[in-house]
Amino acid sequence: MIGLVYSTRDLAGTGIANYISELFDCEEVRVPRSITAVYIKDLDSILAGFSEDVIYFDFLDDVLNVDSYIILSRHSARSGIKSLTVHHTGNPYSRASFGGKPYELSIANPPLTKLLLVKLSELRSRYGLTEFQVVYEATHHGPSSLKKPLTFIEIGSSINEWKLAAAHKVVGDAVIEAIREYLSSGVKCVGCVGFGGQHYSSTFTERALSTDECYGHIIPRYAINMLKNDSPEKMRYIFKQAILRNSVKIKRVVVLKKLSRAIKDTVKELSDELGIEFLTA
């Protein structure tokens, strides 16, 4: 069973949730702390809205008995770029300014997240939202302490996009199609972790859309630079957690060429230690 969760204070999350619920016969259910909650039999999913902001959803394990979470959310960016994004959560550095705990990564869900990415890419074109960028974001913000895999799917980057009905439809249909495929036949893909690049992970997005790779945690260059101020042990700990904190066994780490030799060597040592393929791109 999947938990589809959102904040009732979030225009994007609420819009997506309302679109999904209107397509199905829903059964009201009781979920502690929720403002509204329904069970969607056709998707074997509970759709629940909470008053808290999504980055503070670390309580979900206490109120929902599901196997994984998809968090429906807005995405904010000063750039104002129109975007449809997916990402995993956690703080791969000493800060926890937006939920979660420092130096803690959530459990990523590479197969389901790739399905969502693929569906967003397909539906964006089908529904004429070609001005929207579809991309993996790097791992960031909370929640970070949940014991079940979670994925964020977001509409960005301003109120104009958050309230856009066409965007709600694209994301809602992407979620529906991805869940149906995920539950019926699963996803065959090579579980990967990415190191390097910017916050918007265009290289890893392109690789996932054009190959059988599916990405869990993506640790961007800015996070790696922050880790350089910590001990080598702390950096190694985060890199190892990025590989281990996933719903499936990671088979490949992909490191971007612009990273320093020292960083590549650290990741290569961990890859060898864990018996995982090491690849530069």
PDB file of C-alpha atoms in Angstrom:
ATOM      1  CA  MET A   1       0.000   0.000   0.000  1.00  0.00           C
ATOM      2  CA  ILE A   2       1.156   3.514  -0.789  1.00  0.00           C
ATOM      3  CA  GLY A   3       0.593   6.656   1.239  1.00  0.00           C
ATOM      4  CA  LEU A   4      -0.168   9.699  -0.909  1.00  0.00           C
ATOM      5  CA  VAL A   5       0.285  12.616   1.458  1.00  0.00           C
ATOM      6  CA  TYR A   6       0.225  16.393   1.243  1.00  0.00           C
ATOM      7  CA  SER A   7      -0.171  19.560   3.274  1.00  0.00           C
ATOM      8  CA  THR A   8      -3.615  21.125   3.228  1.00  0.00           C
ATOM      9  CA  ARG A   9      -1.860  24.510   3.308  1.00  0.00           C
ATOM     10  CA  ASP A  10      -0.086  23.778   0.021  1.00  0.00           C
ATOM     11  CA  LEU A  11      -1.845  24.885  -3.190  1.00  0.00           C
ATOM     12  CA  ALA A  12       0.078  22.440  -5.361  1.00  0.00           C
ATOM     13  CA  GLY A  13      -0.304  19.427  -3.086  1.00  0.00           C
ATOM     14  CA  THR A  14      -3.996  20.120  -2.481  1.00  0.00           C
ATOM     15  CA  GLY A  15      -4.649  20.658  -6.189  1.00  0.00           C
ATOM     16  CA  ILE A  16      -2.990  17.364  -7.113  1.00  0.00           C
ATOM     17  CA  ALA A  17      -4.822  15.512  -4.336  1.00  0.00           C
ATOM     18  CA  ASN A  18      -8.202  16.940  -5.333  1.00  0.00           C
ATOM     19  CA  TYR A  19      -7.618  15.988  -8.975  1.00  0.00           C
ATOM     20  CA  ILE A  20      -6.770  12.384  -8.022  1.00  0.00           C
ATOM     21  CA  SER A  21      -9.655  11.961  -5.581  1.00  0.00           C
ATOM     22  CA  GLU A  22     -12.221  13.196  -8.114  1.00  0.00           C
ATOM     23  CA  LEU A  23     -11.303  10.356 -10.497  1.00  0.00           C
ATOM     24  CA  PHE A  24     -12.110   7.523  -8.079  1.00  0.00           C
ATOM     25  CA  ASP A  25     -14.698   6.233  -5.660  1.00  0.00           C
ATOM     26  CA  CYS A  26     -13.020   6.991  -2.364  1.00  0.00           C
ATOM     27  CA  GLU A  27     -13.780   5.582   1.071  1.00  0.00           C
ATOM     28  CA  GLU A  28     -13.282   7.916   4.013  1.00  0.00           C
ATOM     29  CA  VAL A  29     -10.848   6.493   6.570  1.00  0.00           C
ATOM     30  CA  ARG A  30      -9.507   7.664   9.900  1.00  0.00           C
ATOM     31  CA  VAL A  31      -5.869   8.664   9.980  1.00  0.00           C
ATOM     32  CA  PRO A  32      -4.600  10.303  13.192  1.00  0.00           C
ATOM     33  CA  ARG A  33      -3.513  13.958  12.801  1.00  0.00           C
ATOM     34  CA  SER A  34      -5.002  14.173   9.304  1.00  0.00           C
ATOM     35  CA  ILE A  35      -7.418  16.867   8.170  1.00  0.00           C
ATOM     36  CA  THR A  36      -8.825  14.569   5.490  1.00  0.00           C
ATOM     37  CA  ALA A  37      -8.104  10.966   4.492  1.00  0.00           C
ATOM     38  CA  VAL A  38      -9.568   8.504   1.987  1.00  0.00           C
ATOM     39  CA  TYR A  39      -8.714   5.024   0.739  1.00  0.00           C
ATOM     40  CA  ILE A  40      -8.526   4.572  -3.045  1.00  0.00           C
ATOM     41  CA  LYS A  41      -9.073   0.886  -3.728  1.00  0.00           C
ATOM     42  CA  ASP A  42      -8.095   1.077  -7.415  1.00  0.00           C
ATOM     43  CA  LEU A  43      -4.640   2.333  -6.403  1.00  0.00           C
ATOM     44  CA  ASP A  44      -4.390   0.512  -3.064  1.00  0.00           C
ATOM     45  CA  SER A  45      -3.440   3.891  -1.631  1.00  0.00           C
ATOM     46  CA  ILE A  46      -4.412   6.151   1.227  1.00  0.00           C
ATOM     47  CA  LEU A  47      -4.649   9.819   0.262  1.00  0.00           C
ATOM     48  CA  ALA A  48      -4.242  11.986   3.358  1.00  0.00           C
ATOM     49  CA  GLY A  49      -3.833  15.686   4.006  1.00  0.00           C
ATOM     50  CA  PHE A  50      -2.194  17.158   7.113  1.00  0.00           C
ATOM     51  CA  SER A  51      -1.912  20.709   8.425  1.00  0.00           C
ATOM     52  CA  GLU A  52       1.856  20.544   8.855  1.00  0.00           C
ATOM     53  CA  ASP A  53       4.266  21.556   6.107  1.00  0.00           C
ATOM     54  CA  VAL A  54       5.513  18.533   4.169  1.00  0.00           C
ATOM     55  CA  ILE A  55       9.138  18.998   5.266  1.00  0.00           C
ATOM     56  CA  TYR A  56       8.020  18.190   8.824  1.00  0.00           C
ATOM     57  CA  PHE A  57       6.235  14.912   7.982  1.00  0.00           C
ATOM     58  CA  ASP A  58       8.561  12.771  10.137  1.00  0.00           C
ATOM     59  CA  PHE A  59       5.466  11.567  12.046  1.00  0.00           C
ATOM     60  CA  LEU A  60       4.010   9.623   9.101  1.00  0.00           C
ATOM     61  CA  ASP A  61       5.201   6.210  10.330  1.00  0.00           C
ATOM     62  CA  ASP A  62       3.132   6.742  13.483  1.00  0.00           C
ATOM     63  CA  VAL A  63      -0.146   7.405  11.664  1.00  0.00           C
ATOM     64  CA  LEU A  64      -0.005   5.399   8.423  1.00  0.00           C
ATOM     65  CA  ASN A  65       0.537   1.673   7.897  1.00  0.00           C
ATOM     66  CA  VAL A  66       1.827   1.711   4.324  1.00  0.00           C
ATOM     67  CA  ASP A  67       4.846   0.394   2.439  1.00  0.00           C
ATOM     68  CA  SER A  68       6.047   3.669   0.911  1.00  0.00           C
ATOM     69  CA  TYR A  69       5.153   7.335   0.603  1.00  0.00           C
ATOM     70  CA  ILE A  70       4.671   9.733  -2.287  1.00  0.00           C
ATOM     71  CA  ILE A  71       4.574  13.317  -1.043  1.00  0.00           C
ATOM     72  CA  LEU A  72       2.625  15.744  -3.248  1.00  0.00           C
ATOM     73  CA  SER A  73       4.139  19.187  -2.947  1.00  0.00           C
ATOM     74  CA  ARG A  74       4.981  22.612  -4.284  1.00  0.00           C
ATOM     75  CA  HIS A  75       8.536  23.500  -5.262  1.00  0.00           C
ATOM     76  CA  SER A  76       9.942  26.967  -4.630  1.00  0.00           C
ATOM     77  CA  ALA A  77      12.824  28.563  -6.521  1.00  0.00           C
ATOM     78  CA  ARG A  78      13.969  32.167  -6.842  1.00  0.00           C
ATOM     79  CA  SER A  79      14.640  31.538 -10.519  1.00  0.00           C
ATOM     80  CA  GLY A  80      10.912  31.094 -11.154  1.00  0.00           C
ATOM     81  CA  ILE A  81      11.661  28.275 -13.596  1.00  0.00           C
ATOM     82  CA  LYS A  82       8.551  26.252 -14.395  1.00  0.00           C
ATOM     83  CA  SER A  83       9.293  22.727 -13.279  1.00  0.00           C
ATOM     84  CA  LEU A  84       7.963  19.277 -12.464  1.00  0.00           C
ATOM     85  CA  THR A  85      10.432  17.565 -10.146  1.00  0.00           C
ATOM     86  CA  VAL A  86      11.047  14.394  -8.167  1.00  0.00           C
ATOM     87  CA  HIS A  87      13.580  13.888  -5.421  1.00  0.00           C
ATOM     88  CA  HIS A  88      14.537  12.089  -2.243  1.00  0.00           C
ATOM     89  CA  THR A  89      15.087  13.720   1.115  1.00  0.00           C
ATOM     90  CA  GLY A  90      17.698  14.201   3.771  1.00  0.00           C
ATOM     91  CA  ASN A  91      20.453  16.542   4.869  1.00  0.00           C
ATOM     92  CA  PRO A  92      23.850  15.369   3.576  1.00  0.00           C
ATOM     93  CA  TYR A  93      25.633  18.082   5.598  1.00  0.00           C
ATOM     94  CA  SER A  94      25.624  19.766   9.020  1.00  0.00           C
ATOM     95  CA  ARG A  95      22.559  21.948   8.388  1.00  0.00           C
ATOM     96  CA  ALA A  96      18.903  21.038   8.860  1.00  0.00           C
ATOM     97  CA  SER A  97      17.292  24.366   8.049  1.00  0.00           C
ATOM     98  CA  PHE A  98      14.262  22.831   6.330  1.00  0.00           C
ATOM     99  CA  GLY A  99      13.240  19.813   8.367  1.00  0.00           C
ATOM    100  CA  GLY A 100      14.897  16.501   9.100  1.00  0.00           C
ATOM    101  CA  LYS A 101      18.151  16.058  10.999  1.00  0.00           C
ATOM    102  CA  PRO A 102      21.735  16.972  10.126  1.00  0.00           C
ATOM    103  CA  TYR A 103      23.761  14.221   8.466  1.00  0.00           C
ATOM    104  CA  GLU A 104      20.670  12.055   7.976  1.00  0.00           C
ATOM    105  CA  LEU A 105      19.242  10.669   4.728  1.00  0.00           C
ATOM    106  CA  SER A 106      15.794   9.164   4.247  1.00  0.00           C
ATOM    107  CA  ILE A 107      15.193   5.816   2.547  1.00  0.00           C
ATOM    108  CA  ALA A 108      15.093   6.517  -1.181  1.00  0.00           C
ATOM    109  CA  ASN A 109      12.896   4.640  -3.663  1.00  0.00           C
ATOM    110  CA  PRO A 110      14.785   4.523  -6.993  1.00  0.00           C
ATOM    111  CA  PRO A 111      12.299   2.380  -9.008  1.00  0.00           C
ATOM    112  CA  LEU A 112       9.127   4.262  -8.101  1.00  0.00           C
ATOM    113  CA  THR A 113      10.835   7.626  -8.425  1.00  0.00           C
ATOM    114  CA  LYS A 114      12.081   6.779 -11.908  1.00  0.00           C
ATOM    115  CA  LEU A 115       8.561   5.765 -12.926  1.00  0.00           C
ATOM    116  CA  LEU A 116       7.266   9.121 -11.728  1.00  0.00           C
ATOM    117  CA  LEU A 117      10.021  10.927 -13.635  1.00  0.00           C
ATOM    118  CA  VAL A 118       9.260   9.016 -16.847  1.00  0.00           C
ATOM    119  CA  LYS A 119       5.512   9.631 -16.554  1.00  0.00           C
ATOM    120  CA  LEU A 120       6.055  13.349 -15.914  1.00  0.00           C
ATOM    121  CA  SER A 121       8.208  13.562 -19.034  1.00  0.00           C
ATOM    122  CA  GLU A 122       5.636  11.762 -21.170  1.00  0.00           C
ATOM    123  CA  LEU A 123       2.590  13.600 -19.856  1.00  0.00           C
ATOM    124  CA  ARG A 124       4.195  17.046 -19.950  1.00  0.00           C
ATOM    125  CA  SER A 125       4.484  16.701 -23.721  1.00  0.00           C
ATOM    126  CA  ARG A 126       1.104  15.035 -24.125  1.00  0.00           C
ATOM    127  CA  TYR A 127      -0.694  17.802 -22.231  1.00  0.00           C
ATOM    128  CA  GLY A 128       1.215  20.675 -23.796  1.00  0.00           C
ATOM    129  CA  LEU A 129       3.233  21.842 -20.789  1.00  0.00           C
ATOM    130  CA  THR A 130       6.472  21.770 -22.755  1.00  0.00           C
ATOM    131  CA  GLU A 131       7.701  24.944 -21.029  1.00  0.00           C
ATOM    132  CA  PHE A 132       8.001  22.952 -17.788  1.00  0.00           C
ATOM    133  CA  GLN A 133      11.362  21.367 -17.007  1.00  0.00           C
ATOM    134  CA  VAL A 134      11.170  17.733 -15.809  1.00  0.00           C
ATOM    135  CA  VAL A 135      14.108  16.883 -13.590  1.00  0.00           C
ATOM    136  CA  TYR A 136      15.513  15.031 -10.600  1.00  0.00           C
ATOM    137  CA  GLU A 137      16.448  17.369  -7.793  1.00  0.00           C
ATOM    138  CA  ALA A 138      19.358  16.495  -5.538  1.00  0.00           C
ATOM    139  CA  THR A 139      18.672  15.074  -2.087  1.00  0.00           C
ATOM    140  CA  HIS A 140      17.606  17.852   0.280  1.00  0.00           C
ATOM    141  CA  HIS A 141      15.341  18.885   3.206  1.00  0.00           C
ATOM    142  CA  GLY A 142      13.160  16.797   5.533  1.00  0.00           C
ATOM    143  CA  PRO A 143      11.654  14.493   6.486  1.00  0.00           C
ATOM    144  CA  SER A 144      14.715  12.337   7.033  1.00  0.00           C
ATOM    145  CA  SER A 145      13.805   9.870   9.805  1.00  0.00           C
ATOM    146  CA  LEU A 146      10.984   7.815   8.292  1.00  0.00           C
ATOM    147  CA  LYS A 147      11.417   4.041   8.212  1.00  0.00           C
ATOM    148  CA  LYS A 148       9.638   3.617   4.862  1.00  0.00           C
ATOM    149  CA  PRO A 149      10.847   4.769   1.430  1.00  0.00           C
ATOM    150  CA  LEU A 150       9.593   8.147   0.297  1.00  0.00           C
ATOM    151  CA  THR A 151       9.560  10.251  -2.846  1.00  0.00           C
ATOM    152  CA  PHE A 152       8.658  13.888  -3.371  1.00  0.00           C
ATOM    153  CA  ILE A 153       6.869  14.925  -6.562  1.00  0.00           C
ATOM    154  CA  GLU A 154       6.537  18.669  -6.993  1.00  0.00           C
ATOM    155  CA  ILE A 155       5.204  21.551  -9.078  1.00  0.00           C
ATOM    156  CA  GLY A 156       7.401  24.630  -9.301  1.00  0.00           C
ATOM    157  CA  SER A 157       8.346  27.251  -8.916  1.00  0.00           C
ATOM    158  CA  SER A 158       5.809  29.974  -7.972  1.00  0.00           C
ATOM    159  CA  ILE A 159       2.186  30.402  -6.993  1.00  0.00           C
ATOM    160  CA  ASN A 160       1.288  30.738 -10.668  1.00  0.00           C
ATOM    161  CA  GLU A 161       2.342  27.119 -11.280  1.00  0.00           C
ATOM    162  CA  TRP A 162       1.172  25.774  -7.891  1.00  0.00           C
ATOM    163  CA  LYS A 163      -2.447  26.694  -8.679  1.00  0.00           C
ATOM    164  CA  LEU A 164      -2.349  25.680 -12.367  1.00  0.00           C
ATOM    165  CA  ALA A 165      -5.000  23.039 -13.074  1.00  0.00           C
ATOM    166  CA  ALA A 166      -3.059  21.617 -16.028  1.00  0.00           C
ATOM    167  CA  ALA A 167      -0.056  21.023 -13.780  1.00  0.00           C
ATOM    168  CA  HIS A 168      -2.268  19.284 -11.215  1.00  0.00           C
ATOM    169  CA  LYS A 169      -3.515  17.037 -14.016  1.00  0.00           C
ATOM    170  CA  VAL A 170      -0.045  16.165 -15.297  1.00  0.00           C
ATOM    171  CA  VAL A 171       1.279  15.306 -11.833  1.00  0.00           C
ATOM    172  CA  GLY A 172      -1.938  13.554 -10.793  1.00  0.00           C
ATOM    173  CA  ASP A 173      -1.982  11.356 -13.887  1.00  0.00           C
ATOM    174  CA  ALA A 174       1.756  10.673 -13.519  1.00  0.00           C
ATOM    175  CA  VAL A 175       1.158   9.462  -9.967  1.00  0.00           C
ATOM    176  CA  ILE A 176      -1.802   7.294 -11.002  1.00  0.00           C
ATOM    177  CA  GLU A 177       0.001   5.686 -13.959  1.00  0.00           C
ATOM    178  CA  ALA A 178       3.194   5.152 -11.962  1.00  0.00           C
ATOM    179  CA  ILE A 179       1.390   3.495  -9.052  1.00  0.00           C
ATOM    180  CA  ARG A 180      -0.564   1.182 -11.338  1.00  0.00           C
ATOM    181  CA  GLU A 181       2.598   0.075 -13.121  1.00  0.00           C
ATOM    182  CA  TYR A 182       4.584  -0.183  -9.894  1.00  0.00           C
ATOM    183  CA  LEU A 183       1.979  -2.362  -8.186  1.00  0.00           C
ATOM    184  CA  SER A 184       1.157  -4.546 -11.191  1.00  0.00           C
ATOM    185  CA  SER A 185       4.515  -5.349 -12.736  1.00  0.00           C
ATOM    186  CA  GLY A 186       7.169  -3.602 -10.712  1.00  0.00           C
ATOM    187  CA  VAL A 187      10.087  -1.743 -12.237  1.00  0.00           C
ATOM    188  CA  LYS A 188      13.176  -3.377 -13.687  1.00  0.00           C
ATOM    189  CA  CYS A 189      16.041  -0.927 -13.442  1.00  0.00           C
ATOM    190  CA  VAL A 190      19.629  -0.614 -12.270  1.00  0.00           C
ATOM    191  CA  GLY A 191      19.652   1.075  -8.877  1.00  0.00           C
ATOM    192  CA  CYS A 192      22.133   3.959  -8.894  1.00  0.00           C
ATOM    193  CA  VAL A 193      23.426   6.729  -6.647  1.00  0.00           C
ATOM    194  CA  GLY A 194      24.714   9.955  -8.187  1.00  0.00           C
ATOM    195  CA  PHE A 195      27.533  12.200  -6.984  1.00  0.00           C
ATOM    196  CA  GLY A 196      28.184  15.693  -8.317  1.00  0.00           C
ATOM    197  CA  GLY A 197      26.387  18.229 -10.449  1.00  0.00           C
ATOM    198  CA  GLN A 198      24.011  21.010  -9.541  1.00  0.00           C
ATOM    199  CA  HIS A 199      20.810  20.962  -7.507  1.00  0.00           C
ATOM    200  CA  TYR A 200      18.804  20.338 -10.673  1.00  0.00           C
ATOM    201  CA  SER A 201      20.435  17.089 -11.732  1.00  0.00           C
ATOM    202  CA  SER A 202      20.166  17.291 -15.496  1.00  0.00           C
ATOM    203  CA  THR A 203      22.841  14.675 -16.200  1.00  0.00           C
ATOM    204  CA  PHE A 204      21.256  12.048 -13.963  1.00  0.00           C
ATOM    205  CA  THR A 205      17.818  12.924 -15.345  1.00  0.00           C
ATOM    206  CA  GLU A 206      19.011  12.368 -18.905  1.00  0.00           C
ATOM    207  CA  ARG A 207      20.653   9.087 -17.962  1.00  0.00           C
ATOM    208  CA  ALA A 208      17.512   7.814 -16.218  1.00  0.00           C
ATOM    209  CA  LEU A 209      15.274   8.756 -19.152  1.00  0.00           C
ATOM    210  CA  SER A 210      17.546   7.184 -21.761  1.00  0.00           C
ATOM    211  CA  THR A 211      18.901   4.071 -19.985  1.00  0.00           C
ATOM    212  CA  ASP A 212      17.802   1.430 -17.467  1.00  0.00           C
ATOM    213  CA  GLU A 213      19.301   3.409 -14.577  1.00  0.00           C
ATOM    214  CA  CYS A 214      17.098   4.572 -11.698  1.00  0.00           C
ATOM    215  CA  TYR A 215      18.486   6.948  -9.095  1.00  0.00           C
ATOM    216  CA  GLY A 216      18.155   7.014  -5.350  1.00  0.00           C
ATOM    217  CA  HIS A 217      20.120   9.664  -3.514  1.00  0.00           C
ATOM    218  CA  ILE A 218      21.880  12.325  -5.552  1.00  0.00           C
ATOM    219  CA  ILE A 219      24.584  14.169  -3.611  1.00  0.00           C
ATOM    220  CA  PRO A 220      25.326  17.453  -5.440  1.00  0.00           C
ATOM    221  CA  ARG A 221      28.620  19.286  -5.637  1.00  0.00           C
ATOM    222  CA  TYR A 222      27.546  22.024  -3.181  1.00  0.00           C
ATOM    223  CA  ALA A 223      26.786  19.406  -0.498  1.00  0.00           C
ATOM    224  CA  ILE A 224      30.122  17.708  -1.157  1.00  0.00           C
ATOM    225  CA  ASN A 225      31.884  21.062  -0.790  1.00  0.00           C
ATOM    226  CA  MET A 226      30.166  21.573   2.562  1.00  0.00           C
ATOM    227  CA  LEU A 227      31.288  18.113   3.668  1.00  0.00           C
ATOM    228  CA  LYS A 228      34.889  19.050   2.898  1.00  0.00           C
ATOM    229  CA  ASN A 229      34.772  21.248   6.009  1.00  0.00           C
ATOM    230  CA  ASP A 230      33.989  18.185   8.125  1.00  0.00           C
ATOM    231  CA  SER A 231      36.148  15.195   8.927  1.00  0.00           C
ATOM    232  CA  PRO A 232      36.939  12.607   6.243  1.00  0.00           C
ATOM    233  CA  GLU A 233      34.997  10.135   8.382  1.00  0.00           C
ATOM    234  CA  LYS A 234      31.847  12.281   8.206  1.00  0.00           C
ATOM    235  CA  MET A 235      32.085  12.577   4.431  1.00  0.00           C
ATOM    236  CA  ARG A 236      32.619   8.841   4.096  1.00  0.00           C
ATOM    237  CA  TYR A 237      29.635   8.226   6.406  1.00  0.00           C
ATOM    238  CA  ILE A 238      27.304  10.337   4.235  1.00  0.00           C
ATOM    239  CA  PHE A 239      28.522   8.753   1.015  1.00  0.00           C
ATOM    240  CA  LYS A 240      27.988   5.290   2.477  1.00  0.00           C
ATOM    241  CA  GLN A 241      24.500   6.174   3.702  1.00  0.00           C
ATOM    242  CA  ALA A 242      23.617   7.474   0.227  1.00  0.00           C
ATOM    243  CA  ILE A 243      24.438   4.013  -1.117  1.00  0.00           C
ATOM    244  CA  LEU A 244      22.773   2.002   1.644  1.00  0.00           C
ATOM    245  CA  ARG A 245      19.617   4.028   2.393  1.00  0.00           C
ATOM    246  CA  ASN A 246      17.557   2.815  -0.558  1.00  0.00           C
ATOM    247  CA  SER A 247      14.561   0.541  -1.088  1.00  0.00           C
ATOM    248  CA  VAL A 248      16.571  -1.624  -3.497  1.00  0.00           C
ATOM    249  CA  LYS A 249      20.175  -2.733  -3.624  1.00  0.00           C
ATOM    250  CA  ILE A 250      22.315  -0.149  -5.356  1.00  0.00           C
ATOM    251  CA  LYS A 251      24.344  -1.720  -8.160  1.00  0.00           C
ATOM    252  CA  ARG A 252      26.144   1.327  -9.563  1.00  0.00           C
ATOM    253  CA  VAL A 253      27.511   4.656  -8.378  1.00  0.00           C
ATOM    254  CA  VAL A 254      27.848   7.361 -11.009  1.00  0.00           C
ATOM    255  CA  VAL A 255      30.322  10.165 -10.308  1.00  0.00           C
ATOM    256  CA  LEU A 256      30.494  13.235 -12.522  1.00  0.00           C
ATOM    257  CA  LYS A 257      33.899  13.976 -14.020  1.00  0.00           C
ATOM    258  CA  LYS A 258      34.185  17.529 -12.647  1.00  0.00           C
ATOM    259  CA  LEU A 259      34.529  16.285  -9.070  1.00  0.00           C
ATOM    260  CA  SER A 260      38.047  16.257  -7.655  1.00  0.00           C
ATOM    261  CA  ARG A 261      40.275  13.217  -7.756  1.00  0.00           C
ATOM    262  CA  ALA A 262      40.140  12.975  -3.944  1.00  0.00           C
ATOM    263  CA  ILE A 263      36.327  12.757  -3.970  1.00  0.00           C
ATOM    264  CA  LYS A 264      36.343  10.211  -6.770  1.00  0.00           C
ATOM    265  CA  ASP A 265      38.870   8.121  -4.849  1.00  0.00           C
ATOM    266  CA  THR A 266      36.710   8.187  -1.713  1.00  0.00           C
ATOM    267  CA  VAL A 267      33.629   7.050  -3.653  1.00  0.00           C
ATOM    268  CA  LYS A 268      35.683   4.422  -5.524  1.00  0.00           C
ATOM    269  CA  GLU A 269      36.984   2.963  -2.244  1.00  0.00           C
ATOM    270  CA  LEU A 270      33.438   2.713  -0.887  1.00  0.00           C
ATOM    271  CA  SER A 271      32.194   1.155  -4.124  1.00  0.00           C
ATOM    272  CA  ASP A 272      34.929  -1.480  -4.009  1.00  0.00           C
ATOM    273  CA  GLU A 273      34.249  -2.141  -0.343  1.00  0.00           C
ATOM    274  CA  LEU A 274      30.530  -2.680  -1.023  1.00  0.00           C
ATOM    275  CA  GLY A 275      30.996  -4.593  -4.276  1.00  0.00           C
ATOM    276  CA  ILE A 276      29.302  -1.949  -6.430  1.00  0.00           C
ATOM    277  CA  GLU A 277      30.151  -0.832  -9.957  1.00  0.00           C
ATOM    278  CA  PHE A 278      31.905   2.559 -10.124  1.00  0.00           C
ATOM    279  CA  LEU A 279      31.333   4.749 -13.183  1.00  0.00           C
ATOM    280  CA  THR A 280      32.343   8.279 -14.160  1.00  0.00           C
ATOM    281  CA  ALA A 281      30.165  10.325 -16.493  1.00  0.00           C
TER     282      ALA A 281
END
